[in-house]
């Protein structure tokens, strides 16, 4: 045990030394090229990196904060490509985990009942990628973004191996809710202030690789004569909507907790901000995902939630301020608006591509045919385009096993625990468990209309999806351990 601690101390010391040398070189470069402000930001990043080496939860919080608040932020320099904040934070998270695993005297690896299907899906994704290189060139863009998707999937294994107590699970879920709330509040603020102010505020992020100019504001059908849609720092309203979808489903069960993660007097305004921001995105798929996820929770566990959902539905139908959203929703159901018609065209093209390459798809680098393309606003068709029906089946198996474990584990909470201490643990864990599974259900429903959770261009969305899958699985393991 002493030897393991010594090795851990040596490795940690080497890591700190390397980071210090890198900071000295990088700080000099940033100061010379970009001035003191960027150099100061680099110093803050160094301090954060050193803190991550001391505490893996700091690395988790960095990943969560970036996913929610600065999902597209990148460093103002290139190393063959322009690394993103999320690349750095996720990389540090894996480095800290690897160092701890290598220096642990009792090395163990937790796979869980979901690990096998996830690993199979990962291997099929790799196989499809390699086979797809036979008809499309391998570029630095494809290599980098494909590696990011792999890291996002591998995050599942990291989570289930490092989140093995209720306290850490609580802290990470609380961080998710609070960071999503901060993004929601920012989205509402930028929506409410004058357009010129919002454009200037969002354009200030151009130093981090964000777009700038009037195009940062988004409207229904990209028509400035139609109502504006909230984006916050997520660039696209549907991306912001997907974050609100998952975070709202995650947070709502806390209303019914004996000891909620956030005091109810603060939780209620937080939920209001998440719901309002979701509505302002006018993202129909995300609204449907959150609504159906909460209906599942209301039906299976918290029946009083139905009254809140019915009240929200009545307000949505009757308030003058929501009529634009209702009309947009109805137009989508009828297939009357341009966005829905374009989606139908994408679905048709995707089915043509899948029928031509049904087994393992066309990979990630590009389509072999000039009359087809990779890209469709549907998570499942997107997976089938790139990994074929075999890959899609593997993904559906992962989700089927996940939902089967969800169904079986419900009984743990219905029966209760054996003693007072275990009962208290299960009472704390239950709303966390329901919220995490509701978030996954919301993502799966929202995925019918969007593709962000499996797309090379949206690393943060894939990271969020597999992070929540991992946290939900960790919650299931804790429930089974305490029953």
Short mmCIF file of C-alpha atoms in Angstrom, two decimals:
data_model
loop_
_atom_site.label_atom_id
_atom_site.label_comp_id
_atom_site.label_asym_id
_atom_site.label_seq_id
_atom_site.Cartn_x
_atom_site.Cartn_y
_atom_site.Cartn_z
CA UNK A 1 0.00 0.00 0.00
CA UNK A 2 2.86 2.34 0.90
CA UNK A 3 4.62 1.54 -2.38
CA UNK A 4 1.46 2.33 -4.36
CA UNK A 5 1.19 5.67 -2.61
CA UNK A 6 4.83 6.42 -3.41
CA UNK A 7 4.31 5.58 -7.07
CA UNK A 8 1.19 7.75 -7.13
CA UNK A 9 3.14 10.63 -5.59
CA UNK A 10 5.95 10.27 -8.13
CA UNK A 11 3.54 10.17 -11.07
CA UNK A 12 1.62 13.14 -9.70
CA UNK A 13 4.86 15.05 -9.24
CA UNK A 14 5.93 14.29 -12.80
CA UNK A 15 2.54 15.42 -14.05
CA UNK A 16 2.84 18.69 -12.14
CA UNK A 17 6.38 19.21 -13.47
CA UNK A 18 5.30 18.62 -17.07
CA UNK A 19 2.33 20.94 -16.67
CA UNK A 20 4.58 23.63 -15.17
CA UNK A 21 7.04 23.39 -18.07
CA UNK A 22 4.19 23.45 -20.57
CA UNK A 23 2.69 26.45 -18.78
CA UNK A 24 5.98 28.34 -18.92
CA UNK A 25 6.35 27.73 -22.64
CA UNK A 26 2.68 28.22 -23.41
CA UNK A 27 2.38 31.28 -21.20
CA UNK A 28 5.28 32.99 -22.96
CA UNK A 29 3.76 32.20 -26.34
CA UNK A 30 0.29 33.46 -25.33
CA UNK A 31 1.73 36.63 -23.80
CA UNK A 32 3.73 37.40 -26.94
CA UNK A 33 1.00 36.53 -29.44
CA UNK A 34 -2.27 37.45 -27.71
CA UNK A 35 -1.48 39.75 -24.81
CA UNK A 36 -1.91 39.58 -21.02
CA UNK A 37 -5.63 38.71 -20.96
CA UNK A 38 -5.23 35.44 -22.85
CA UNK A 39 -2.01 34.69 -20.93
CA UNK A 40 -3.92 35.15 -17.66
CA UNK A 41 -6.61 32.76 -18.91
CA UNK A 42 -3.87 30.24 -19.65
CA UNK A 43 -2.60 30.58 -16.08
CA UNK A 44 -6.09 29.92 -14.74
CA UNK A 45 -6.29 26.83 -16.97
CA UNK A 46 -2.99 25.59 -15.52
CA UNK A 47 -4.21 26.00 -11.94
CA UNK A 48 -7.38 24.14 -12.86
CA UNK A 49 -5.35 21.32 -14.47
CA UNK A 50 -3.23 20.94 -11.31
CA UNK A 51 -6.39 20.87 -9.22
CA UNK A 52 -7.79 18.14 -11.45
CA UNK A 53 -4.74 15.99 -10.72
CA UNK A 54 -5.57 16.23 -7.03
CA UNK A 55 -9.31 15.57 -7.32
CA UNK A 56 -11.05 13.73 -10.14
CA UNK A 57 -14.34 15.47 -9.32
CA UNK A 58 -12.80 18.77 -10.42
CA UNK A 59 -12.17 17.18 -13.81
CA UNK A 60 -15.80 16.05 -13.89
CA UNK A 61 -17.01 19.53 -13.02
CA UNK A 62 -14.83 21.02 -15.75
CA UNK A 63 -16.31 18.63 -18.33
CA UNK A 64 -19.86 19.36 -17.15
CA UNK A 65 -19.32 23.11 -17.10
CA UNK A 66 -17.86 23.18 -20.60
CA UNK A 67 -20.55 20.89 -22.04
CA UNK A 68 -23.27 23.15 -20.66
CA UNK A 69 -21.77 26.64 -20.92
CA UNK A 70 -18.98 26.68 -23.54
CA UNK A 71 -19.58 23.61 -25.73
CA UNK A 72 -17.83 25.02 -28.82
CA UNK A 73 -15.01 26.94 -27.12
CA UNK A 74 -11.53 26.28 -28.51
CA UNK A 75 -8.07 27.54 -27.67
CA UNK A 76 -6.68 30.47 -29.68
CA UNK A 77 -3.83 28.41 -31.15
CA UNK A 78 -3.31 25.32 -33.30
CA UNK A 79 -1.36 22.09 -32.83
CA UNK A 80 -2.18 20.72 -36.25
CA UNK A 81 -5.78 21.44 -35.28
CA UNK A 82 -7.43 23.87 -32.89
CA UNK A 83 -8.05 21.96 -29.63
CA UNK A 84 -11.26 22.64 -27.77
CA UNK A 85 -11.82 23.24 -24.09
CA UNK A 86 -13.78 19.99 -23.96
CA UNK A 87 -10.89 18.05 -25.53
CA UNK A 88 -8.60 19.30 -22.77
CA UNK A 89 -11.04 18.70 -19.92
CA UNK A 90 -12.07 15.24 -21.10
CA UNK A 91 -8.44 14.34 -21.73
CA UNK A 92 -7.53 15.39 -18.18
CA UNK A 93 -10.41 13.33 -16.80
CA UNK A 94 -9.09 10.20 -18.54
CA UNK A 95 -5.49 10.97 -17.50
CA UNK A 96 -6.46 11.31 -13.83
CA UNK A 97 -8.46 8.07 -13.99
CA UNK A 98 -5.58 6.23 -15.69
CA UNK A 99 -3.05 7.48 -13.13
CA UNK A 100 -5.26 6.40 -10.26
CA UNK A 101 -5.90 3.00 -11.81
CA UNK A 102 -2.19 2.37 -12.47
CA UNK A 103 -1.18 3.31 -8.93
CA UNK A 104 -4.01 1.49 -7.17
CA UNK A 105 -2.74 -1.53 -5.24
CA UNK A 106 -6.08 -3.28 -5.80
CA UNK A 107 -6.76 -2.71 -9.47
CA UNK A 108 -10.33 -3.49 -10.45
CA UNK A 109 -12.51 -2.74 -13.42
CA UNK A 110 -16.29 -2.52 -13.18
CA UNK A 111 -18.05 -3.39 -16.42
CA UNK A 112 -21.68 -3.73 -15.18
CA UNK A 113 -24.35 -5.62 -17.11
CA UNK A 114 -24.36 -2.86 -19.73
CA UNK A 115 -20.61 -2.90 -20.37
CA UNK A 116 -20.66 -5.81 -22.84
CA UNK A 117 -23.26 -4.27 -25.19
CA UNK A 118 -21.52 -0.86 -25.03
CA UNK A 119 -18.16 -2.46 -25.87
CA UNK A 120 -19.74 -4.35 -28.80
CA UNK A 121 -21.25 -1.13 -30.13
CA UNK A 122 -17.88 0.59 -29.77
CA UNK A 123 -16.12 -2.18 -31.73
CA UNK A 124 -18.70 -2.00 -34.51
CA UNK A 125 -18.26 1.79 -34.70
CA UNK A 126 -14.50 1.25 -35.08
CA UNK A 127 -15.04 -1.42 -37.75
CA UNK A 128 -17.38 0.82 -39.73
CA UNK A 129 -14.86 3.67 -39.51
CA UNK A 130 -12.01 1.52 -40.85
CA UNK A 131 -14.08 0.01 -43.67
CA UNK A 132 -15.37 3.46 -44.63
CA UNK A 133 -11.83 4.63 -45.36
CA UNK A 134 -11.89 2.46 -48.49
CA UNK A 135 -14.01 5.03 -50.35
CA UNK A 136 -13.23 8.34 -48.64
CA UNK A 137 -9.98 10.14 -47.75
CA UNK A 138 -8.82 10.24 -44.15
CA UNK A 139 -8.46 13.85 -43.04
CA UNK A 140 -7.27 15.43 -39.78
CA UNK A 141 -10.83 16.65 -39.24
CA UNK A 142 -12.27 13.13 -39.45
CA UNK A 143 -9.53 11.62 -37.26
CA UNK A 144 -9.95 14.22 -34.56
CA UNK A 145 -13.74 14.22 -34.39
CA UNK A 146 -14.00 10.45 -34.63
CA UNK A 147 -11.55 10.15 -31.72
CA UNK A 148 -13.80 12.52 -29.78
CA UNK A 149 -16.83 10.29 -30.39
CA UNK A 150 -14.83 7.27 -29.17
CA UNK A 151 -13.84 9.17 -26.01
CA UNK A 152 -17.47 10.06 -25.42
CA UNK A 153 -18.52 6.40 -25.57
CA UNK A 154 -15.56 5.32 -23.41
CA UNK A 155 -16.70 7.89 -20.85
CA UNK A 156 -19.38 5.37 -19.89
CA UNK A 157 -16.72 3.00 -18.49
CA UNK A 158 -14.91 5.82 -16.69
CA UNK A 159 -18.11 6.93 -14.98
CA UNK A 160 -19.18 3.51 -13.72
CA UNK A 161 -15.66 2.93 -12.35
CA UNK A 162 -15.32 6.26 -10.55
CA UNK A 163 -18.88 7.03 -9.39
CA UNK A 164 -19.43 4.29 -6.84
CA UNK A 165 -20.94 6.13 -3.90
CA UNK A 166 -24.12 8.14 -3.52
CA UNK A 167 -22.29 11.27 -2.37
CA UNK A 168 -20.31 11.65 -5.59
CA UNK A 169 -23.37 10.85 -7.67
CA UNK A 170 -25.30 13.59 -5.87
CA UNK A 171 -22.54 16.15 -6.41
CA UNK A 172 -22.22 15.43 -10.13
CA UNK A 173 -25.97 15.53 -10.74
CA UNK A 174 -26.18 18.78 -8.78
CA UNK A 175 -23.40 20.21 -10.95
CA UNK A 176 -25.29 19.19 -14.09
CA UNK A 177 -28.49 20.86 -12.93
CA UNK A 178 -26.77 24.07 -11.83
CA UNK A 179 -24.69 24.40 -15.01
CA UNK A 180 -27.75 23.76 -17.17
CA UNK A 181 -29.61 26.38 -15.14
CA UNK A 182 -26.80 28.89 -15.73
CA UNK A 183 -27.05 28.24 -19.48
CA UNK A 184 -30.85 28.56 -19.33
CA UNK A 185 -30.60 31.88 -17.46
CA UNK A 186 -28.10 33.13 -20.02
CA UNK A 187 -30.37 32.03 -22.85
CA UNK A 188 -33.35 33.86 -21.35
CA UNK A 189 -31.27 37.00 -20.74
CA UNK A 190 -29.86 37.10 -24.28
CA UNK A 191 -33.37 36.54 -25.63
CA UNK A 192 -34.82 39.38 -23.57
CA UNK A 193 -32.22 42.12 -24.12
CA UNK A 194 -32.10 44.22 -27.32
CA UNK A 195 -30.76 42.36 -30.35
CA UNK A 196 -27.72 44.63 -30.74
CA UNK A 197 -26.64 43.91 -27.17
CA UNK A 198 -27.10 40.17 -27.65
CA UNK A 199 -25.11 40.23 -30.90
CA UNK A 200 -22.24 42.09 -29.24
CA UNK A 201 -22.24 39.76 -26.23
CA UNK A 202 -22.22 36.57 -28.32
CA UNK A 203 -19.73 37.98 -30.83
CA UNK A 204 -17.28 38.54 -27.97
CA UNK A 205 -16.83 34.74 -27.93
CA UNK A 206 -15.19 34.79 -31.39
CA UNK A 207 -11.76 34.65 -29.71
CA UNK A 208 -12.82 31.17 -28.51
CA UNK A 209 -13.81 30.02 -31.99
CA UNK A 210 -17.48 31.02 -31.83
CA UNK A 211 -19.30 32.67 -34.75
CA UNK A 212 -19.87 36.42 -34.69
CA UNK A 213 -22.09 39.01 -36.34
CA UNK A 214 -25.87 39.17 -36.83
CA UNK A 215 -25.99 35.46 -37.68
CA UNK A 216 -25.53 34.55 -34.01
CA UNK A 217 -29.23 35.25 -33.51
CA UNK A 218 -31.49 32.49 -34.75
CA UNK A 219 -35.11 32.58 -35.89
CA UNK A 220 -37.80 30.11 -36.93
CA UNK A 221 -36.84 28.89 -40.43
CA UNK A 222 -33.88 31.33 -40.24
CA UNK A 223 -36.29 34.10 -41.18
CA UNK A 224 -35.77 37.33 -39.14
CA UNK A 225 -39.41 38.26 -39.72
CA UNK A 226 -40.45 35.21 -37.68
CA UNK A 227 -40.01 34.82 -33.88
CA UNK A 228 -36.51 34.55 -32.45
CA UNK A 229 -35.25 31.32 -30.85
CA UNK A 230 -33.03 31.16 -27.77
CA UNK A 231 -29.48 29.87 -28.27
CA UNK A 232 -27.40 31.08 -25.26
CA UNK A 233 -23.82 29.88 -25.95
CA UNK A 234 -24.98 26.69 -27.70
CA UNK A 235 -24.99 28.36 -31.18
CA UNK A 236 -28.01 26.37 -32.37
CA UNK A 237 -31.43 26.50 -30.66
CA UNK A 238 -31.97 22.77 -31.10
CA UNK A 239 -28.67 22.05 -29.33
CA UNK A 240 -29.74 24.26 -26.44
CA UNK A 241 -33.13 22.54 -26.50
CA UNK A 242 -31.50 19.12 -26.18
CA UNK A 243 -29.60 20.29 -23.08
CA UNK A 244 -32.80 21.69 -21.56
CA UNK A 245 -34.62 18.45 -22.42
CA UNK A 246 -32.17 16.28 -20.50
CA UNK A 247 -31.63 18.67 -17.58
CA UNK A 248 -35.34 19.28 -17.03
CA UNK A 249 -36.06 15.53 -16.96
CA UNK A 250 -33.11 15.11 -14.61
CA UNK A 251 -34.22 17.82 -12.17
CA UNK A 252 -38.00 17.42 -11.92
CA UNK A 253 -38.00 14.26 -9.71
CA UNK A 254 -36.08 16.27 -7.08
CA UNK A 255 -39.38 18.04 -6.29
CA UNK A 256 -40.56 14.81 -4.67
CA UNK A 257 -37.30 14.00 -2.84
CA UNK A 258 -37.28 13.92 0.96
CA UNK A 259 -33.96 15.76 0.83
CA UNK A 260 -33.60 17.33 -2.61
CA UNK A 261 -30.17 18.09 -4.03
CA UNK A 262 -31.10 21.77 -4.13
CA UNK A 263 -33.43 23.38 -1.60
CA UNK A 264 -36.97 23.61 -2.95
CA UNK A 265 -37.10 27.38 -2.66
CA UNK A 266 -34.26 27.48 -5.19
CA UNK A 267 -35.25 24.36 -7.10
CA UNK A 268 -38.63 25.71 -8.21
CA UNK A 269 -37.16 28.83 -9.91
CA UNK A 270 -34.46 26.65 -11.47
CA UNK A 271 -37.09 24.35 -12.97
CA UNK A 272 -39.02 27.38 -14.19
CA UNK A 273 -35.93 28.75 -15.94
CA UNK A 274 -35.17 25.38 -17.56
CA UNK A 275 -38.77 25.03 -18.80
CA UNK A 276 -38.93 28.63 -20.03
CA UNK A 277 -35.63 28.34 -21.89
CA UNK A 278 -36.77 25.05 -23.45
CA UNK A 279 -39.90 26.82 -24.70
CA UNK A 280 -37.89 29.76 -26.06
CA UNK A 281 -35.74 27.41 -28.15
CA UNK A 282 -38.94 26.34 -29.96
CA UNK A 283 -37.24 22.95 -30.37
CA UNK A 284 -40.15 20.63 -30.97
CA UNK A 285 -38.17 17.42 -30.66
CA UNK A 286 -36.67 18.42 -27.32
CA UNK A 287 -40.03 19.59 -25.96
CA UNK A 288 -41.58 16.28 -26.98
CA UNK A 289 -38.66 14.38 -25.42
CA UNK A 290 -38.92 16.16 -22.08
CA UNK A 291 -42.70 15.85 -22.05
CA UNK A 292 -42.77 12.12 -22.75
CA UNK A 293 -39.92 11.43 -20.29
CA UNK A 294 -41.80 13.20 -17.51
CA UNK A 295 -45.01 11.37 -18.43
CA UNK A 296 -43.15 8.08 -17.93
CA UNK A 297 -41.95 9.23 -14.49
CA UNK A 298 -45.46 10.45 -13.59
CA UNK A 299 -47.05 7.17 -14.66
CA UNK A 300 -44.56 4.81 -13.03
CA UNK A 301 -43.64 6.64 -9.84
CA UNK A 302 -44.60 10.22 -8.96
CA UNK A 303 -48.33 10.39 -9.76
CA UNK A 304 -48.65 13.96 -8.44
CA UNK A 305 -46.43 15.03 -11.31
CA UNK A 306 -49.41 14.53 -13.63
CA UNK A 307 -51.08 17.60 -12.10
CA UNK A 308 -48.03 19.71 -12.91
CA UNK A 309 -47.90 18.35 -16.46
CA UNK A 310 -51.61 18.99 -17.01
CA UNK A 311 -51.26 22.54 -15.64
CA UNK A 312 -48.28 23.16 -17.93
CA UNK A 313 -50.26 21.82 -20.90
CA UNK A 314 -53.25 24.07 -20.16
CA UNK A 315 -51.03 27.13 -19.82
CA UNK A 316 -49.25 26.24 -23.04
CA UNK A 317 -52.55 26.07 -24.92
CA UNK A 318 -54.16 29.17 -23.38
CA UNK A 319 -51.44 31.78 -22.81
CA UNK A 320 -51.13 34.34 -25.66
CA UNK A 321 -47.32 34.24 -25.34
CA UNK A 322 -47.21 30.52 -26.21
CA UNK A 323 -49.43 30.56 -29.29
CA UNK A 324 -46.45 30.86 -31.67
CA UNK A 325 -44.95 27.72 -30.17
CA UNK A 326 -48.27 25.87 -30.38
CA UNK A 327 -48.76 26.90 -34.00
CA UNK A 328 -45.20 25.85 -34.85
CA UNK A 329 -45.80 22.49 -33.16
CA UNK A 330 -49.05 21.92 -35.05
CA UNK A 331 -47.41 22.88 -38.35
CA UNK A 332 -44.70 20.31 -37.71
CA UNK A 333 -47.25 17.58 -36.94
CA UNK A 334 -49.02 18.37 -40.20
CA UNK A 335 -45.79 18.56 -42.17
CA UNK A 336 -46.64 22.05 -43.36
CA UNK A 337 -43.53 24.08 -42.44
CA UNK A 338 -40.27 24.15 -44.39
CA UNK A 339 -38.15 22.63 -41.61
CA UNK A 340 -40.37 19.55 -41.38
CA UNK A 341 -40.47 19.14 -45.15
CA UNK A 342 -36.67 19.33 -45.25
CA UNK A 343 -36.52 16.64 -42.57
CA UNK A 344 -38.76 14.40 -44.66
CA UNK A 345 -36.35 14.88 -47.56
CA UNK A 346 -33.42 13.97 -45.31
CA UNK A 347 -35.21 10.83 -44.13
CA UNK A 348 -35.83 9.75 -47.73
CA UNK A 349 -32.19 10.33 -48.70
CA UNK A 350 -30.95 8.53 -45.58
CA UNK A 351 -33.08 5.46 -46.33
CA UNK A 352 -31.67 5.36 -49.88
CA UNK A 353 -28.12 5.41 -48.49
CA UNK A 354 -28.88 2.74 -45.88
CA UNK A 355 -30.49 0.47 -48.46
CA UNK A 356 -27.35 0.68 -50.61
CA UNK A 357 -25.00 -0.04 -47.67
CA UNK A 358 -27.15 -1.92 -45.14
CA UNK A 359 -24.57 -3.98 -43.23
CA UNK A 360 -21.95 -1.63 -41.78
CA UNK A 361 -22.88 1.62 -43.46
CA UNK A 362 -20.48 4.02 -45.15
CA UNK A 363 -18.33 5.00 -42.18
CA UNK A 364 -17.62 8.52 -41.03
CA UNK A 365 -15.43 10.08 -43.73
CA UNK A 366 -18.03 10.48 -46.46
CA UNK A 367 -20.46 8.74 -48.80
CA UNK A 368 -19.06 6.70 -51.72
CA UNK A 369 -21.83 7.94 -54.06
CA UNK A 370 -22.10 11.48 -55.41
CA UNK A 371 -25.89 11.43 -55.14
CA UNK A 372 -25.96 10.61 -51.41
CA UNK A 373 -24.55 12.25 -48.28
CA UNK A 374 -24.10 11.61 -44.56
CA UNK A 375 -26.44 13.70 -42.48
CA UNK A 376 -30.00 13.38 -41.26
CA UNK A 377 -31.96 14.89 -38.38
CA UNK A 378 -32.59 11.56 -36.71
CA UNK A 379 -30.27 9.82 -34.25
CA UNK A 380 -31.19 6.31 -35.38
CA UNK A 381 -30.93 6.94 -39.12
CA UNK A 382 -27.62 8.72 -38.52
CA UNK A 383 -26.21 5.67 -36.74
CA UNK A 384 -27.51 3.42 -39.52
CA UNK A 385 -25.93 5.61 -42.22
CA UNK A 386 -22.51 5.43 -40.59
CA UNK A 387 -22.48 1.97 -39.00
CA UNK A 388 -25.21 0.17 -40.93
CA UNK A 389 -28.12 -1.83 -39.61
CA UNK A 390 -25.65 -3.97 -37.64
CA UNK A 391 -24.39 -0.91 -35.78
CA UNK A 392 -27.92 0.40 -35.27
CA UNK A 393 -28.98 -2.98 -33.89
CA UNK A 394 -26.05 -2.92 -31.47
CA UNK A 395 -27.04 0.56 -30.27
CA UNK A 396 -30.65 -0.54 -29.83
CA UNK A 397 -29.44 -3.56 -27.85
CA UNK A 398 -27.51 -1.18 -25.54
CA UNK A 399 -30.65 0.85 -25.01
CA UNK A 400 -32.82 -2.26 -24.58
CA UNK A 401 -30.49 -3.66 -21.90
CA UNK A 402 -30.39 -0.24 -20.24
CA UNK A 403 -34.20 -0.02 -20.14
CA UNK A 404 -34.53 -3.66 -19.00
CA UNK A 405 -32.21 -2.93 -16.06
CA UNK A 406 -34.28 0.19 -15.38
CA UNK A 407 -37.47 -1.87 -15.26
CA UNK A 408 -36.01 -4.52 -12.96
CA UNK A 409 -34.43 -2.04 -10.58
CA UNK A 410 -37.74 -0.26 -9.92
CA UNK A 411 -38.55 -3.10 -7.54
CA UNK A 412 -35.59 -2.13 -5.31
CA UNK A 413 -37.29 1.12 -4.41
CA UNK A 414 -40.77 -0.37 -4.09
CA UNK A 415 -39.62 -2.97 -1.54
CA UNK A 416 -37.51 -0.52 0.47
CA UNK A 417 -34.35 -1.39 2.33
CA UNK A 418 -33.58 -3.49 5.36
CA UNK A 419 -32.50 -1.00 8.02
CA UNK A 420 -32.83 2.71 8.70
CA UNK A 421 -29.43 3.60 7.24
CA UNK A 422 -30.09 1.72 3.99
CA UNK A 423 -33.60 3.16 3.84
CA UNK A 424 -32.14 6.65 4.06
CA UNK A 425 -29.66 5.86 1.29
CA UNK A 426 -32.37 4.47 -0.98
CA UNK A 427 -34.63 7.46 -0.29
CA UNK A 428 -31.83 9.80 -1.35
CA UNK A 429 -30.93 7.68 -4.35
CA UNK A 430 -34.44 7.17 -5.72
CA UNK A 431 -35.15 10.63 -7.19
CA UNK A 432 -31.60 10.71 -8.58
CA UNK A 433 -32.17 7.35 -10.22
CA UNK A 434 -35.52 8.37 -11.71
CA UNK A 435 -34.17 11.67 -12.98
CA UNK A 436 -31.17 10.11 -14.71
CA UNK A 437 -33.31 7.50 -16.44
CA UNK A 438 -35.88 10.12 -17.42
CA UNK A 439 -33.07 12.14 -19.01
CA UNK A 440 -32.02 9.13 -21.11
CA UNK A 441 -35.62 8.55 -22.18
CA UNK A 442 -35.87 12.23 -23.12
CA UNK A 443 -32.71 11.90 -25.21
CA UNK A 444 -34.01 8.79 -27.00
CA UNK A 445 -37.30 10.49 -27.84
CA UNK A 446 -35.58 13.71 -28.86
CA UNK A 447 -33.26 11.64 -31.05
CA UNK A 448 -36.18 10.86 -33.34
CA UNK A 449 -36.04 14.48 -34.49
CA UNK A 450 -32.35 15.39 -34.01
CA UNK A 451 -28.92 13.83 -34.48
CA UNK A 452 -26.71 15.63 -31.96
CA UNK A 453 -25.97 12.65 -29.71
CA UNK A 454 -24.07 10.79 -32.46
CA UNK A 455 -22.54 13.36 -34.76
CA UNK A 456 -18.89 14.21 -35.37
CA UNK A 457 -19.67 17.93 -35.23
CA UNK A 458 -21.27 17.86 -31.78
CA UNK A 459 -18.77 16.26 -29.43
CA UNK A 460 -20.33 17.88 -26.35
CA UNK A 461 -23.77 16.39 -27.05
CA UNK A 462 -22.34 12.88 -27.41
CA UNK A 463 -20.35 13.44 -24.21
CA UNK A 464 -23.47 14.55 -22.33
CA UNK A 465 -25.43 11.54 -23.57
CA UNK A 466 -22.86 8.93 -22.50
CA UNK A 467 -22.14 10.78 -19.25
CA UNK A 468 -25.80 10.47 -18.27
CA UNK A 469 -25.92 6.83 -19.44
CA UNK A 470 -22.93 6.18 -17.16
CA UNK A 471 -24.41 8.05 -14.20
CA UNK A 472 -27.74 6.24 -14.59
CA UNK A 473 -25.93 2.89 -14.69
CA UNK A 474 -23.88 3.86 -11.62
CA UNK A 475 -27.15 4.73 -9.84
CA UNK A 476 -28.57 1.32 -10.77
CA UNK A 477 -25.47 -0.41 -9.39
CA UNK A 478 -25.80 1.54 -6.13
CA UNK A 479 -29.49 0.65 -5.88
CA UNK A 480 -28.80 -3.04 -6.39
CA UNK A 481 -25.98 -2.92 -3.85
CA UNK A 482 -28.23 -1.37 -1.18
CA UNK A 483 -31.38 -3.41 -1.67
#
